[in-house]
Amino acid sequence: MSSQISLSSPPPTSETDPRIWAVLAVAVGTQTAGSFVSQGIYILVPFWREAFGVSLASASLAVTVMNGVQIATMFMLGRAIDIHGERRIVGIAMLGMAIAMACAAAFADSLPALLVCIAFLGGTYAAVQPGGTRAIMRWFPPAKRGIATGFRQAAVPFGTMIAAALLPFMAVRYGWHAAAWLCAGVSIVGAALFWGLYREGGDLAAKTERPLSLGKLVRIVGQDRSFWPVLRLGIAMSAFQFTLTAHAIGFMADGLGLGLFAASSMFAATQLAGIPGRILLPWLSDRFRPGLRGQSFGLVSVIAAGAATILALLPIGTPPLVILPVLVILGIFGIGWFPLYLLQIAESAPKGSIASTIAFASTICLAVMAIGPYIFGLLVDSFGYGAAWSVLILPVVVTALPLAISLRPSRTQISSS
């Protein structure tokens, strides 16, 4: 690949032009770096608990602060991307993440000081998702957007997996400061990759149209009859996936009698299955159900809900060999759904407000991700796992079935096909 992706002409309309795959490689690399750093915050919580001598709840405030500031800044950064372009904003954001982790490594000698650094990290990471998705939308023809978005979104669990392998080793052997310096270095690499190799697409409308205000944006995207049903299902699936991530190990350890070690090991299979799931599902949708991505999203969500229902109904003492296939299905469909949702939302966006639309939808989903695990835990404590699983699964079924049985493509799908 050349030193930069040349855009002396508009983005290719040919599906075989190799430049689109160079763009995808840059987007995947940047997302992997961003996920390594942001998900590394989750991984480093136990080390901060020990280093600062605080409770687990107090150390976990790092995650809460990161997600809270991300929610607060995402729409603003989405508008900035629509105005100034993804290359500039994402590059600066990744550099900001590096500065945040470098400051944590060099100056954070107490939990409050650490939280200030993590807040800055969350505020800058908020640019990575809308910026990368906008790049895919502006470079890839509609028939290739599914597979491109799938590969890019697979970088999220991939980056998390690398962080889980490297950061604990660094923290145990050299201290958490070394792990933070590693995060800073990875973020600099991501910034250099996107700033140095990526160039803006040549979509004239996307370059010249002024991003819409939030109120006008909501009114316009709402005219697409599929937007609100897809967004509602995305909200339900966000709560579903992240609540499952937070509580599946505890449920299998206690409710199925596996013990923590076995439950953790088996749940790793769910996360691993999510990586090919995020690539395979959008590819299958584009290949065999063109123009019906919303319906594919509904079908995938129904399957995920069905697998969760089976898991919830398994009796204590169920053999691991019976549980494992259920977890693999949950991984493929319960994690692999996101590219279908993200691309459907992006294709509903006005040309000049792609990143703003993604940021608007992502902000709502992030809020649900934050409160879903807490509500599930309250229900388990008060009424048991049966009630908690029902409250988690039922919204997915109710919002997914209308999409799954719909047969007509949406207005945006017709226009983009």
Tab-separated table of C-alpha atoms in Angstrom:
chain	number	residue	atom	x	y	z
A	1	MET	CA	0.000	0.000	0.000
A	2	SER	CA	1.259	3.458	-0.816
A	3	SER	CA	2.090	5.996	1.849
A	4	GLN	CA	-1.415	7.389	1.636
A	5	ILE	CA	-4.707	6.525	-0.002
A	6	SER	CA	-4.780	8.823	-3.004
A	7	LEU	CA	-8.045	10.581	-3.754
A	8	SER	CA	-7.305	12.675	-6.786
A	9	SER	CA	-10.617	11.339	-8.098
A	10	PRO	CA	-13.894	10.510	-6.334
A	11	PRO	CA	-14.281	7.201	-4.479
A	12	PRO	CA	-14.536	4.214	-6.775
A	13	THR	CA	-17.843	2.995	-8.071
A	14	SER	CA	-16.294	-0.287	-9.182
A	15	GLU	CA	-16.617	-2.982	-6.566
A	16	THR	CA	-13.221	-4.401	-7.535
A	17	ASP	CA	-11.146	-1.233	-7.122
A	18	PRO	CA	-8.425	-2.207	-4.623
A	19	ARG	CA	-8.474	1.213	-2.961
A	20	ILE	CA	-11.637	0.366	-1.040
A	21	TRP	CA	-9.857	-2.526	0.677
A	22	ALA	CA	-6.982	-0.230	1.623
A	23	VAL	CA	-9.563	2.050	3.259
A	24	LEU	CA	-11.021	-0.955	5.067
A	25	ALA	CA	-7.593	-2.032	6.320
A	26	VAL	CA	-7.000	1.438	7.777
A	27	ALA	CA	-10.467	1.518	9.376
A	28	VAL	CA	-10.016	-1.955	10.904
A	29	GLY	CA	-6.556	-1.101	12.229
A	30	THR	CA	-7.770	2.137	13.793
A	31	GLN	CA	-10.799	0.461	15.390
A	32	THR	CA	-8.598	-2.330	16.763
A	33	ALA	CA	-6.300	0.233	18.377
A	34	GLY	CA	-9.245	2.172	19.791
A	35	SER	CA	-10.851	-0.956	21.211
A	36	PHE	CA	-7.553	-2.099	22.719
A	37	VAL	CA	-7.327	1.148	24.686
A	38	SER	CA	-10.978	1.667	25.645
A	39	GLN	CA	-11.664	-1.950	26.592
A	40	GLY	CA	-8.340	-1.991	28.409
A	41	ILE	CA	-10.000	0.231	31.028
A	42	TYR	CA	-12.284	-2.678	31.963
A	43	ILE	CA	-9.324	-5.034	32.151
A	44	LEU	CA	-7.231	-2.755	34.372
A	45	VAL	CA	-9.941	-2.177	37.014
A	46	PRO	CA	-8.688	-4.952	39.367
A	47	PHE	CA	-5.151	-3.556	39.202
A	48	TRP	CA	-6.352	-0.048	40.065
A	49	ARG	CA	-8.316	-1.485	42.966
A	50	GLU	CA	-5.152	-3.007	44.369
A	51	ALA	CA	-2.903	-0.042	43.573
A	52	PHE	CA	-5.124	2.573	45.220
A	53	GLY	CA	-6.481	0.369	48.001
A	54	VAL	CA	-10.143	1.023	47.135
A	55	SER	CA	-13.222	-1.142	46.777
A	56	LEU	CA	-14.087	-2.853	43.515
A	57	ALA	CA	-17.064	-0.500	43.122
A	58	SER	CA	-14.798	2.534	43.513
A	59	ALA	CA	-12.253	1.214	41.020
A	60	SER	CA	-15.097	0.456	38.600
A	61	LEU	CA	-15.898	4.167	38.518
A	62	ALA	CA	-13.229	4.333	35.805
A	63	VAL	CA	-15.594	2.436	33.491
A	64	THR	CA	-18.593	4.516	34.559
A	65	VAL	CA	-16.756	7.793	33.984
A	66	MET	CA	-15.422	6.696	30.592
A	67	ASN	CA	-18.862	5.646	29.331
A	68	GLY	CA	-20.608	8.649	30.880
A	69	VAL	CA	-18.360	11.198	29.194
A	70	GLN	CA	-18.543	9.227	25.948
A	71	ILE	CA	-22.337	9.544	26.053
A	72	ALA	CA	-22.064	13.282	26.722
A	73	THR	CA	-19.660	14.028	23.863
A	74	MET	CA	-20.586	11.595	21.104
A	75	PHE	CA	-23.173	13.687	19.257
A	76	MET	CA	-20.954	16.770	19.402
A	77	LEU	CA	-18.055	14.803	17.922
A	78	GLY	CA	-20.334	13.282	15.298
A	79	ARG	CA	-21.268	16.785	14.114
A	80	ALA	CA	-17.595	17.772	14.157
A	81	ILE	CA	-16.820	14.804	11.890
A	82	ASP	CA	-19.577	15.822	9.477
A	83	ILE	CA	-18.187	19.384	9.380
A	84	HIS	CA	-14.426	18.779	9.358
A	85	GLY	CA	-14.124	15.215	8.049
A	86	GLU	CA	-13.341	11.887	9.668
A	87	ARG	CA	-9.594	11.984	9.012
A	88	ARG	CA	-8.961	15.117	11.030
A	89	ILE	CA	-11.323	14.436	13.949
A	90	VAL	CA	-10.571	10.736	14.390
A	91	GLY	CA	-6.829	11.371	14.124
A	92	ILE	CA	-6.991	14.091	16.778
A	93	ALA	CA	-9.257	11.928	18.951
A	94	MET	CA	-6.850	8.983	18.862
A	95	LEU	CA	-4.014	11.339	19.779
A	96	GLY	CA	-6.176	12.607	22.655
A	97	MET	CA	-6.634	9.035	23.875
A	98	ALA	CA	-2.863	8.618	23.875
A	99	ILE	CA	-2.429	11.810	25.896
A	100	ALA	CA	-5.059	10.639	28.395
A	101	MET	CA	-3.313	7.309	29.006
A	102	ALA	CA	0.132	8.930	29.114
A	103	CYS	CA	-1.111	11.363	31.770
A	104	ALA	CA	-2.594	8.463	33.722
A	105	ALA	CA	0.711	6.585	33.582
A	106	ALA	CA	2.813	9.614	34.502
A	107	PHE	CA	0.701	11.589	36.963
A	108	ALA	CA	-2.223	9.551	38.326
A	109	ASP	CA	-1.110	8.772	41.883
A	110	SER	CA	-4.669	8.590	43.245
A	111	LEU	CA	-8.065	7.377	42.056
A	112	PRO	CA	-9.494	10.912	41.546
A	113	ALA	CA	-6.511	11.850	39.380
A	114	LEU	CA	-6.956	8.648	37.379
A	115	LEU	CA	-10.652	9.367	36.843
A	116	VAL	CA	-9.854	12.782	35.354
A	117	CYS	CA	-7.594	11.093	32.782
A	118	ILE	CA	-10.188	8.402	32.021
A	119	ALA	CA	-12.868	11.056	31.539
A	120	PHE	CA	-10.721	12.676	28.839
A	121	LEU	CA	-10.185	9.255	27.284
A	122	GLY	CA	-13.919	8.585	27.085
A	123	GLY	CA	-14.594	11.982	25.563
A	124	THR	CA	-12.108	11.429	22.759
A	125	TYR	CA	-12.882	7.750	22.061
A	126	ALA	CA	-16.450	8.794	21.246
A	127	ALA	CA	-15.240	9.917	17.786
A	128	VAL	CA	-13.948	6.523	16.631
A	129	GLN	CA	-17.258	4.763	15.951
A	130	PRO	CA	-19.047	7.477	13.915
A	131	GLY	CA	-15.841	8.408	12.098
A	132	GLY	CA	-15.012	4.881	11.002
A	133	THR	CA	-18.560	4.129	9.910
A	134	ARG	CA	-18.716	7.339	7.903
A	135	ALA	CA	-15.538	6.276	6.107
A	136	ILE	CA	-17.165	2.985	5.096
A	137	MET	CA	-20.320	4.749	3.916
A	138	ARG	CA	-18.400	7.219	1.777
A	139	TRP	CA	-16.028	4.735	0.137
A	140	PHE	CA	-17.933	1.489	-0.295
A	141	PRO	CA	-20.731	0.765	-2.778
A	142	PRO	CA	-23.957	-0.477	-1.126
A	143	ALA	CA	-23.350	-4.113	-2.095
A	144	LYS	CA	-20.013	-4.134	-0.213
A	145	ARG	CA	-20.956	-2.112	2.859
A	146	GLY	CA	-22.158	-5.115	4.837
A	147	ILE	CA	-18.917	-7.085	4.624
A	148	ALA	CA	-16.850	-3.915	5.145
A	149	THR	CA	-18.800	-2.917	8.252
A	150	GLY	CA	-18.607	-6.507	9.497
A	151	PHE	CA	-14.814	-6.594	9.277
A	152	ARG	CA	-14.540	-3.211	10.943
A	153	GLN	CA	-16.863	-4.170	13.791
A	154	ALA	CA	-15.056	-7.493	14.260
A	155	ALA	CA	-12.090	-5.329	15.228
A	156	VAL	CA	-13.899	-4.440	18.477
A	157	PRO	CA	-13.790	-7.938	20.043
A	158	PHE	CA	-10.442	-8.545	18.319
A	159	GLY	CA	-8.887	-5.486	19.976
A	160	THR	CA	-10.446	-6.519	23.284
A	161	MET	CA	-8.974	-9.995	22.954
A	162	ILE	CA	-5.472	-8.598	22.367
A	163	ALA	CA	-5.846	-6.240	25.327
A	164	ALA	CA	-6.956	-9.115	27.548
A	165	ALA	CA	-3.848	-11.059	26.563
A	166	LEU	CA	-1.276	-8.246	26.938
A	167	LEU	CA	-2.428	-5.779	29.590
A	168	PRO	CA	-2.681	-8.151	32.585
A	169	PHE	CA	0.784	-9.509	31.745
A	170	MET	CA	2.200	-5.989	31.626
A	171	ALA	CA	0.426	-4.953	34.821
A	172	VAL	CA	1.559	-8.011	36.795
A	173	ARG	CA	5.137	-7.951	35.591
A	174	TYR	CA	5.856	-4.228	35.314
A	175	GLY	CA	2.957	-2.504	37.084
A	176	TRP	CA	-0.224	-0.869	35.828
A	177	HIS	CA	1.713	2.237	34.742
A	178	ALA	CA	3.497	0.135	32.116
A	179	ALA	CA	0.148	-1.163	30.875
A	180	ALA	CA	-1.111	2.424	30.605
A	181	TRP	CA	2.002	3.434	28.638
A	182	LEU	CA	1.329	0.519	26.291
A	183	CYS	CA	-2.239	1.813	25.757
A	184	ALA	CA	-0.832	5.260	24.990
A	185	GLY	CA	1.572	3.773	22.433
A	186	VAL	CA	-1.171	1.737	20.747
A	187	SER	CA	-3.352	4.839	20.496
A	188	ILE	CA	-0.510	6.811	18.873
A	189	VAL	CA	-0.136	4.033	16.322
A	190	GLY	CA	-3.884	4.225	15.610
A	191	ALA	CA	-3.705	8.002	15.196
A	192	ALA	CA	-0.720	7.747	12.851
A	193	LEU	CA	-2.440	5.022	10.838
A	194	PHE	CA	-5.636	6.986	10.259
A	195	TRP	CA	-4.021	10.404	9.840
A	196	GLY	CA	-1.174	9.167	7.672
A	197	LEU	CA	-2.909	6.705	5.362
A	198	TYR	CA	-6.557	7.676	5.165
A	199	ARG	CA	-7.924	10.450	2.955
A	200	GLU	CA	-11.469	11.786	2.767
A	201	GLY	CA	-13.947	10.345	0.305
A	202	GLY	CA	-15.011	12.453	-2.641
A	203	ASP	CA	-18.785	12.476	-2.048
A	204	LEU	CA	-19.542	16.118	-2.879
A	205	ALA	CA	-22.882	16.162	-1.022
A	206	ALA	CA	-21.319	14.759	2.132
A	207	LYS	CA	-18.592	17.399	1.930
A	208	THR	CA	-20.754	20.444	1.285
A	209	GLU	CA	-24.052	19.835	3.113
A	210	ARG	CA	-24.155	21.421	6.550
A	211	PRO	CA	-24.845	18.897	9.336
A	212	LEU	CA	-28.393	19.155	10.648
A	213	SER	CA	-29.284	20.249	14.149
A	214	LEU	CA	-30.410	17.447	16.460
A	215	GLY	CA	-34.097	18.345	16.229
A	216	LYS	CA	-34.126	18.581	12.436
A	217	LEU	CA	-32.032	15.434	12.117
A	218	VAL	CA	-34.492	13.449	14.212
A	219	ARG	CA	-37.402	14.705	12.108
A	220	ILE	CA	-35.740	13.855	8.798
A	221	VAL	CA	-34.413	10.393	9.660
A	222	GLY	CA	-37.780	9.612	11.234
A	223	GLN	CA	-39.368	9.945	7.788
A	224	ASP	CA	-37.694	6.650	6.888
A	225	ARG	CA	-40.312	4.175	8.057
A	226	SER	CA	-37.650	1.669	9.135
A	227	PHE	CA	-35.571	4.054	11.276
A	228	TRP	CA	-37.490	3.995	14.550
A	229	PRO	CA	-38.199	0.221	14.488
A	230	VAL	CA	-34.496	-0.445	13.838
A	231	LEU	CA	-33.436	1.984	16.551
A	232	ARG	CA	-35.829	0.435	19.083
A	233	LEU	CA	-34.463	-3.011	18.338
A	234	GLY	CA	-30.900	-1.670	18.539
A	235	ILE	CA	-31.655	-0.306	22.010
A	236	ALA	CA	-33.097	-3.655	23.110
A	237	MET	CA	-30.147	-5.581	21.651
A	238	SER	CA	-27.623	-3.231	23.271
A	239	ALA	CA	-29.141	-3.955	26.678
A	240	PHE	CA	-29.265	-7.650	25.781
A	241	GLN	CA	-25.628	-7.996	24.702
A	242	PHE	CA	-23.982	-6.016	27.462
A	243	THR	CA	-26.190	-7.407	30.218
A	244	LEU	CA	-25.389	-10.889	28.986
A	245	THR	CA	-21.686	-10.036	29.035
A	246	ALA	CA	-21.941	-8.764	32.599
A	247	HIS	CA	-24.069	-11.574	34.066
A	248	ALA	CA	-23.715	-14.738	31.956
A	249	ILE	CA	-20.673	-15.983	33.877
A	250	GLY	CA	-22.395	-15.497	37.225
A	251	PHE	CA	-25.544	-17.210	35.966
A	252	MET	CA	-23.645	-20.226	34.654
A	253	ALA	CA	-21.500	-20.438	37.786
A	254	ASP	CA	-24.421	-20.270	40.233
A	255	GLY	CA	-27.588	-21.013	38.274
A	256	LEU	CA	-26.123	-23.920	36.279
A	257	GLY	CA	-23.596	-25.044	38.878
A	258	LEU	CA	-20.502	-24.798	36.678
A	259	GLY	CA	-18.248	-22.812	39.014
A	260	LEU	CA	-16.514	-19.578	38.126
A	261	PHE	CA	-13.513	-21.002	36.283
A	262	ALA	CA	-15.526	-23.299	34.010
A	263	ALA	CA	-18.157	-20.626	33.408
A	264	SER	CA	-15.511	-18.047	32.479
A	265	SER	CA	-13.746	-20.452	30.136
A	266	MET	CA	-16.983	-21.377	28.373
A	267	PHE	CA	-18.128	-17.790	28.072
A	268	ALA	CA	-14.897	-17.021	26.233
A	269	ALA	CA	-16.333	-19.164	23.423
A	270	THR	CA	-19.240	-16.727	23.166
A	271	GLN	CA	-16.892	-13.786	22.646
A	272	LEU	CA	-14.749	-15.715	20.180
A	273	ALA	CA	-17.809	-16.695	18.123
A	274	GLY	CA	-18.791	-13.049	17.954
A	275	ILE	CA	-15.760	-12.179	15.807
A	276	PRO	CA	-16.702	-14.280	12.727
A	277	GLY	CA	-20.365	-13.548	13.485
A	278	ARG	CA	-19.821	-9.833	12.880
A	279	ILE	CA	-18.326	-10.635	9.471
A	280	LEU	CA	-20.533	-13.533	8.380
A	281	LEU	CA	-23.989	-12.119	9.184
A	282	PRO	CA	-23.736	-8.858	7.197
A	283	TRP	CA	-22.089	-10.712	4.305
A	284	LEU	CA	-24.952	-13.228	4.214
A	285	SER	CA	-27.481	-10.402	4.370
A	286	ASP	CA	-25.912	-8.519	1.458
A	287	ARG	CA	-25.347	-11.690	-0.544
A	288	PHE	CA	-28.713	-13.405	-0.149
A	289	ARG	CA	-31.098	-10.694	1.144
A	290	PRO	CA	-30.110	-7.488	-0.677
A	291	GLY	CA	-32.326	-4.553	0.252
A	292	LEU	CA	-33.689	-6.368	3.314
A	293	ARG	CA	-31.010	-5.574	5.903
A	294	GLY	CA	-33.593	-4.473	8.460
A	295	GLN	CA	-35.392	-7.779	8.131
A	296	SER	CA	-32.074	-9.616	8.517
A	297	PHE	CA	-31.442	-7.653	11.710
A	298	GLY	CA	-34.834	-8.742	13.037
A	299	LEU	CA	-34.223	-12.414	12.213
A	300	VAL	CA	-30.763	-12.378	13.798
A	301	SER	CA	-32.182	-10.811	16.960
A	302	VAL	CA	-34.964	-13.388	17.217
A	303	ILE	CA	-32.391	-16.192	17.015
A	304	ALA	CA	-30.268	-14.523	19.704
A	305	ALA	CA	-33.313	-14.185	21.961
A	306	GLY	CA	-34.181	-17.837	21.353
A	307	ALA	CA	-30.694	-18.972	22.324
A	308	ALA	CA	-30.844	-16.859	25.498
A	309	THR	CA	-34.202	-18.372	26.353
A	310	ILE	CA	-32.758	-21.877	26.030
A	311	LEU	CA	-29.814	-20.906	28.238
A	312	ALA	CA	-32.145	-19.457	30.864
A	313	LEU	CA	-34.290	-22.617	30.933
A	314	LEU	CA	-31.427	-25.100	31.285
A	315	PRO	CA	-31.552	-26.920	34.628
A	316	ILE	CA	-28.725	-26.920	37.129
A	317	GLY	CA	-26.240	-29.681	36.377
A	318	THR	CA	-26.637	-29.441	32.574
A	319	PRO	CA	-23.479	-30.914	30.977
A	320	PRO	CA	-21.052	-28.363	29.522
A	321	LEU	CA	-21.274	-30.047	26.114
A	322	VAL	CA	-24.952	-29.097	26.009
A	323	ILE	CA	-24.341	-25.525	27.160
A	324	LEU	CA	-21.463	-24.814	24.779
A	325	PRO	CA	-23.438	-24.907	21.482
A	326	VAL	CA	-25.993	-22.532	22.985
A	327	LEU	CA	-23.197	-20.130	23.904
A	328	VAL	CA	-21.707	-20.312	20.424
A	329	ILE	CA	-25.086	-19.436	18.886
A	330	LEU	CA	-25.378	-16.577	21.371
A	331	GLY	CA	-21.950	-15.351	20.312
A	332	ILE	CA	-22.660	-15.486	16.581
A	333	PHE	CA	-26.064	-13.803	16.768
A	334	GLY	CA	-25.984	-11.957	20.105
A	335	ILE	CA	-22.713	-10.194	19.245
A	336	GLY	CA	-22.759	-10.433	15.439
A	337	TRP	CA	-25.941	-8.329	15.130
A	338	PHE	CA	-24.256	-4.950	15.499
A	339	PRO	CA	-22.957	-4.331	11.929
A	340	LEU	CA	-26.454	-4.922	10.531
A	341	TYR	CA	-27.887	-2.369	12.919
A	342	LEU	CA	-25.113	0.177	12.467
A	343	LEU	CA	-25.259	0.086	8.681
A	344	GLN	CA	-29.042	0.328	8.603
A	345	ILE	CA	-28.871	3.448	10.796
A	346	ALA	CA	-26.083	4.935	8.651
A	347	GLU	CA	-28.030	4.389	5.431
A	348	SER	CA	-30.975	6.290	6.919
A	349	ALA	CA	-28.798	9.365	7.427
A	350	PRO	CA	-28.839	12.502	5.259
A	351	LYS	CA	-25.651	12.807	3.200
A	352	GLY	CA	-24.161	15.612	5.280
A	353	SER	CA	-25.111	14.132	8.673
A	354	ILE	CA	-23.916	10.530	8.549
A	355	ALA	CA	-21.666	10.738	11.616
A	356	SER	CA	-24.260	12.826	13.489
A	357	THR	CA	-26.945	10.188	12.883
A	358	ILE	CA	-24.674	7.366	14.016
A	359	ALA	CA	-23.684	9.374	17.079
A	360	PHE	CA	-27.334	10.090	17.954
A	361	ALA	CA	-28.293	6.413	17.784
A	362	SER	CA	-25.113	5.273	19.549
A	363	THR	CA	-25.637	7.704	22.410
A	364	ILE	CA	-29.018	6.177	23.238
A	365	CYS	CA	-27.612	2.656	23.016
A	366	LEU	CA	-24.672	3.569	25.261
A	367	ALA	CA	-27.042	4.819	27.938
A	368	VAL	CA	-28.944	1.528	27.855
A	369	MET	CA	-25.681	-0.435	27.959
A	370	ALA	CA	-24.778	1.409	31.142
A	371	ILE	CA	-28.014	0.757	33.049
A	372	GLY	CA	-29.025	-2.662	31.670
A	373	PRO	CA	-26.640	-4.792	33.765
A	374	TYR	CA	-27.611	-2.878	36.923
A	375	ILE	CA	-31.348	-3.429	36.384
A	376	PHE	CA	-30.763	-7.122	35.647
A	377	GLY	CA	-28.814	-7.461	38.895
A	378	LEU	CA	-31.605	-5.780	40.868
A	379	LEU	CA	-34.163	-8.156	39.384
A	380	VAL	CA	-32.031	-11.190	40.211
A	381	ASP	CA	-31.620	-10.008	43.799
A	382	SER	CA	-35.354	-9.319	44.217
A	383	PHE	CA	-37.122	-11.925	42.084
A	384	GLY	CA	-34.542	-14.441	40.823
A	385	TYR	CA	-33.047	-15.204	37.443
A	386	GLY	CA	-36.357	-16.151	35.818
A	387	ALA	CA	-37.802	-12.655	36.102
A	388	ALA	CA	-34.506	-11.032	35.098
A	389	TRP	CA	-34.156	-13.146	31.951
A	390	SER	CA	-37.785	-12.443	30.993
A	391	VAL	CA	-37.333	-8.668	31.281
A	392	LEU	CA	-34.129	-8.894	29.205
A	393	ILE	CA	-35.447	-11.138	26.418
A	394	LEU	CA	-39.022	-9.888	26.000
A	395	PRO	CA	-38.136	-6.410	24.605
A	396	VAL	CA	-35.914	-8.062	21.986
A	397	VAL	CA	-38.708	-10.353	20.842
A	398	VAL	CA	-41.330	-7.591	20.795
A	399	THR	CA	-39.139	-5.207	18.767
A	400	ALA	CA	-37.557	-7.851	16.510
A	401	LEU	CA	-40.646	-9.706	15.277
A	402	PRO	CA	-42.141	-6.766	13.315
A	403	LEU	CA	-38.833	-6.349	11.471
A	404	ALA	CA	-38.321	-10.072	10.964
A	405	ILE	CA	-41.694	-10.530	9.253
A	406	SER	CA	-41.479	-7.374	7.131
A	407	LEU	CA	-41.031	-8.076	3.440
A	408	ARG	CA	-40.665	-4.679	1.766
A	409	PRO	CA	-37.305	-2.899	1.712
A	410	SER	CA	-37.163	0.550	3.278
A	411	ARG	CA	-36.912	3.803	1.317
A	412	THR	CA	-33.179	4.127	2.041
A	413	GLN	CA	-32.505	0.563	0.989
A	414	ILE	CA	-34.307	1.085	-2.304
A	415	SER	CA	-32.410	4.300	-3.017
A	416	SER	CA	-29.009	2.850	-2.091
A	417	SER	CA	-29.390	-0.397	-3.998
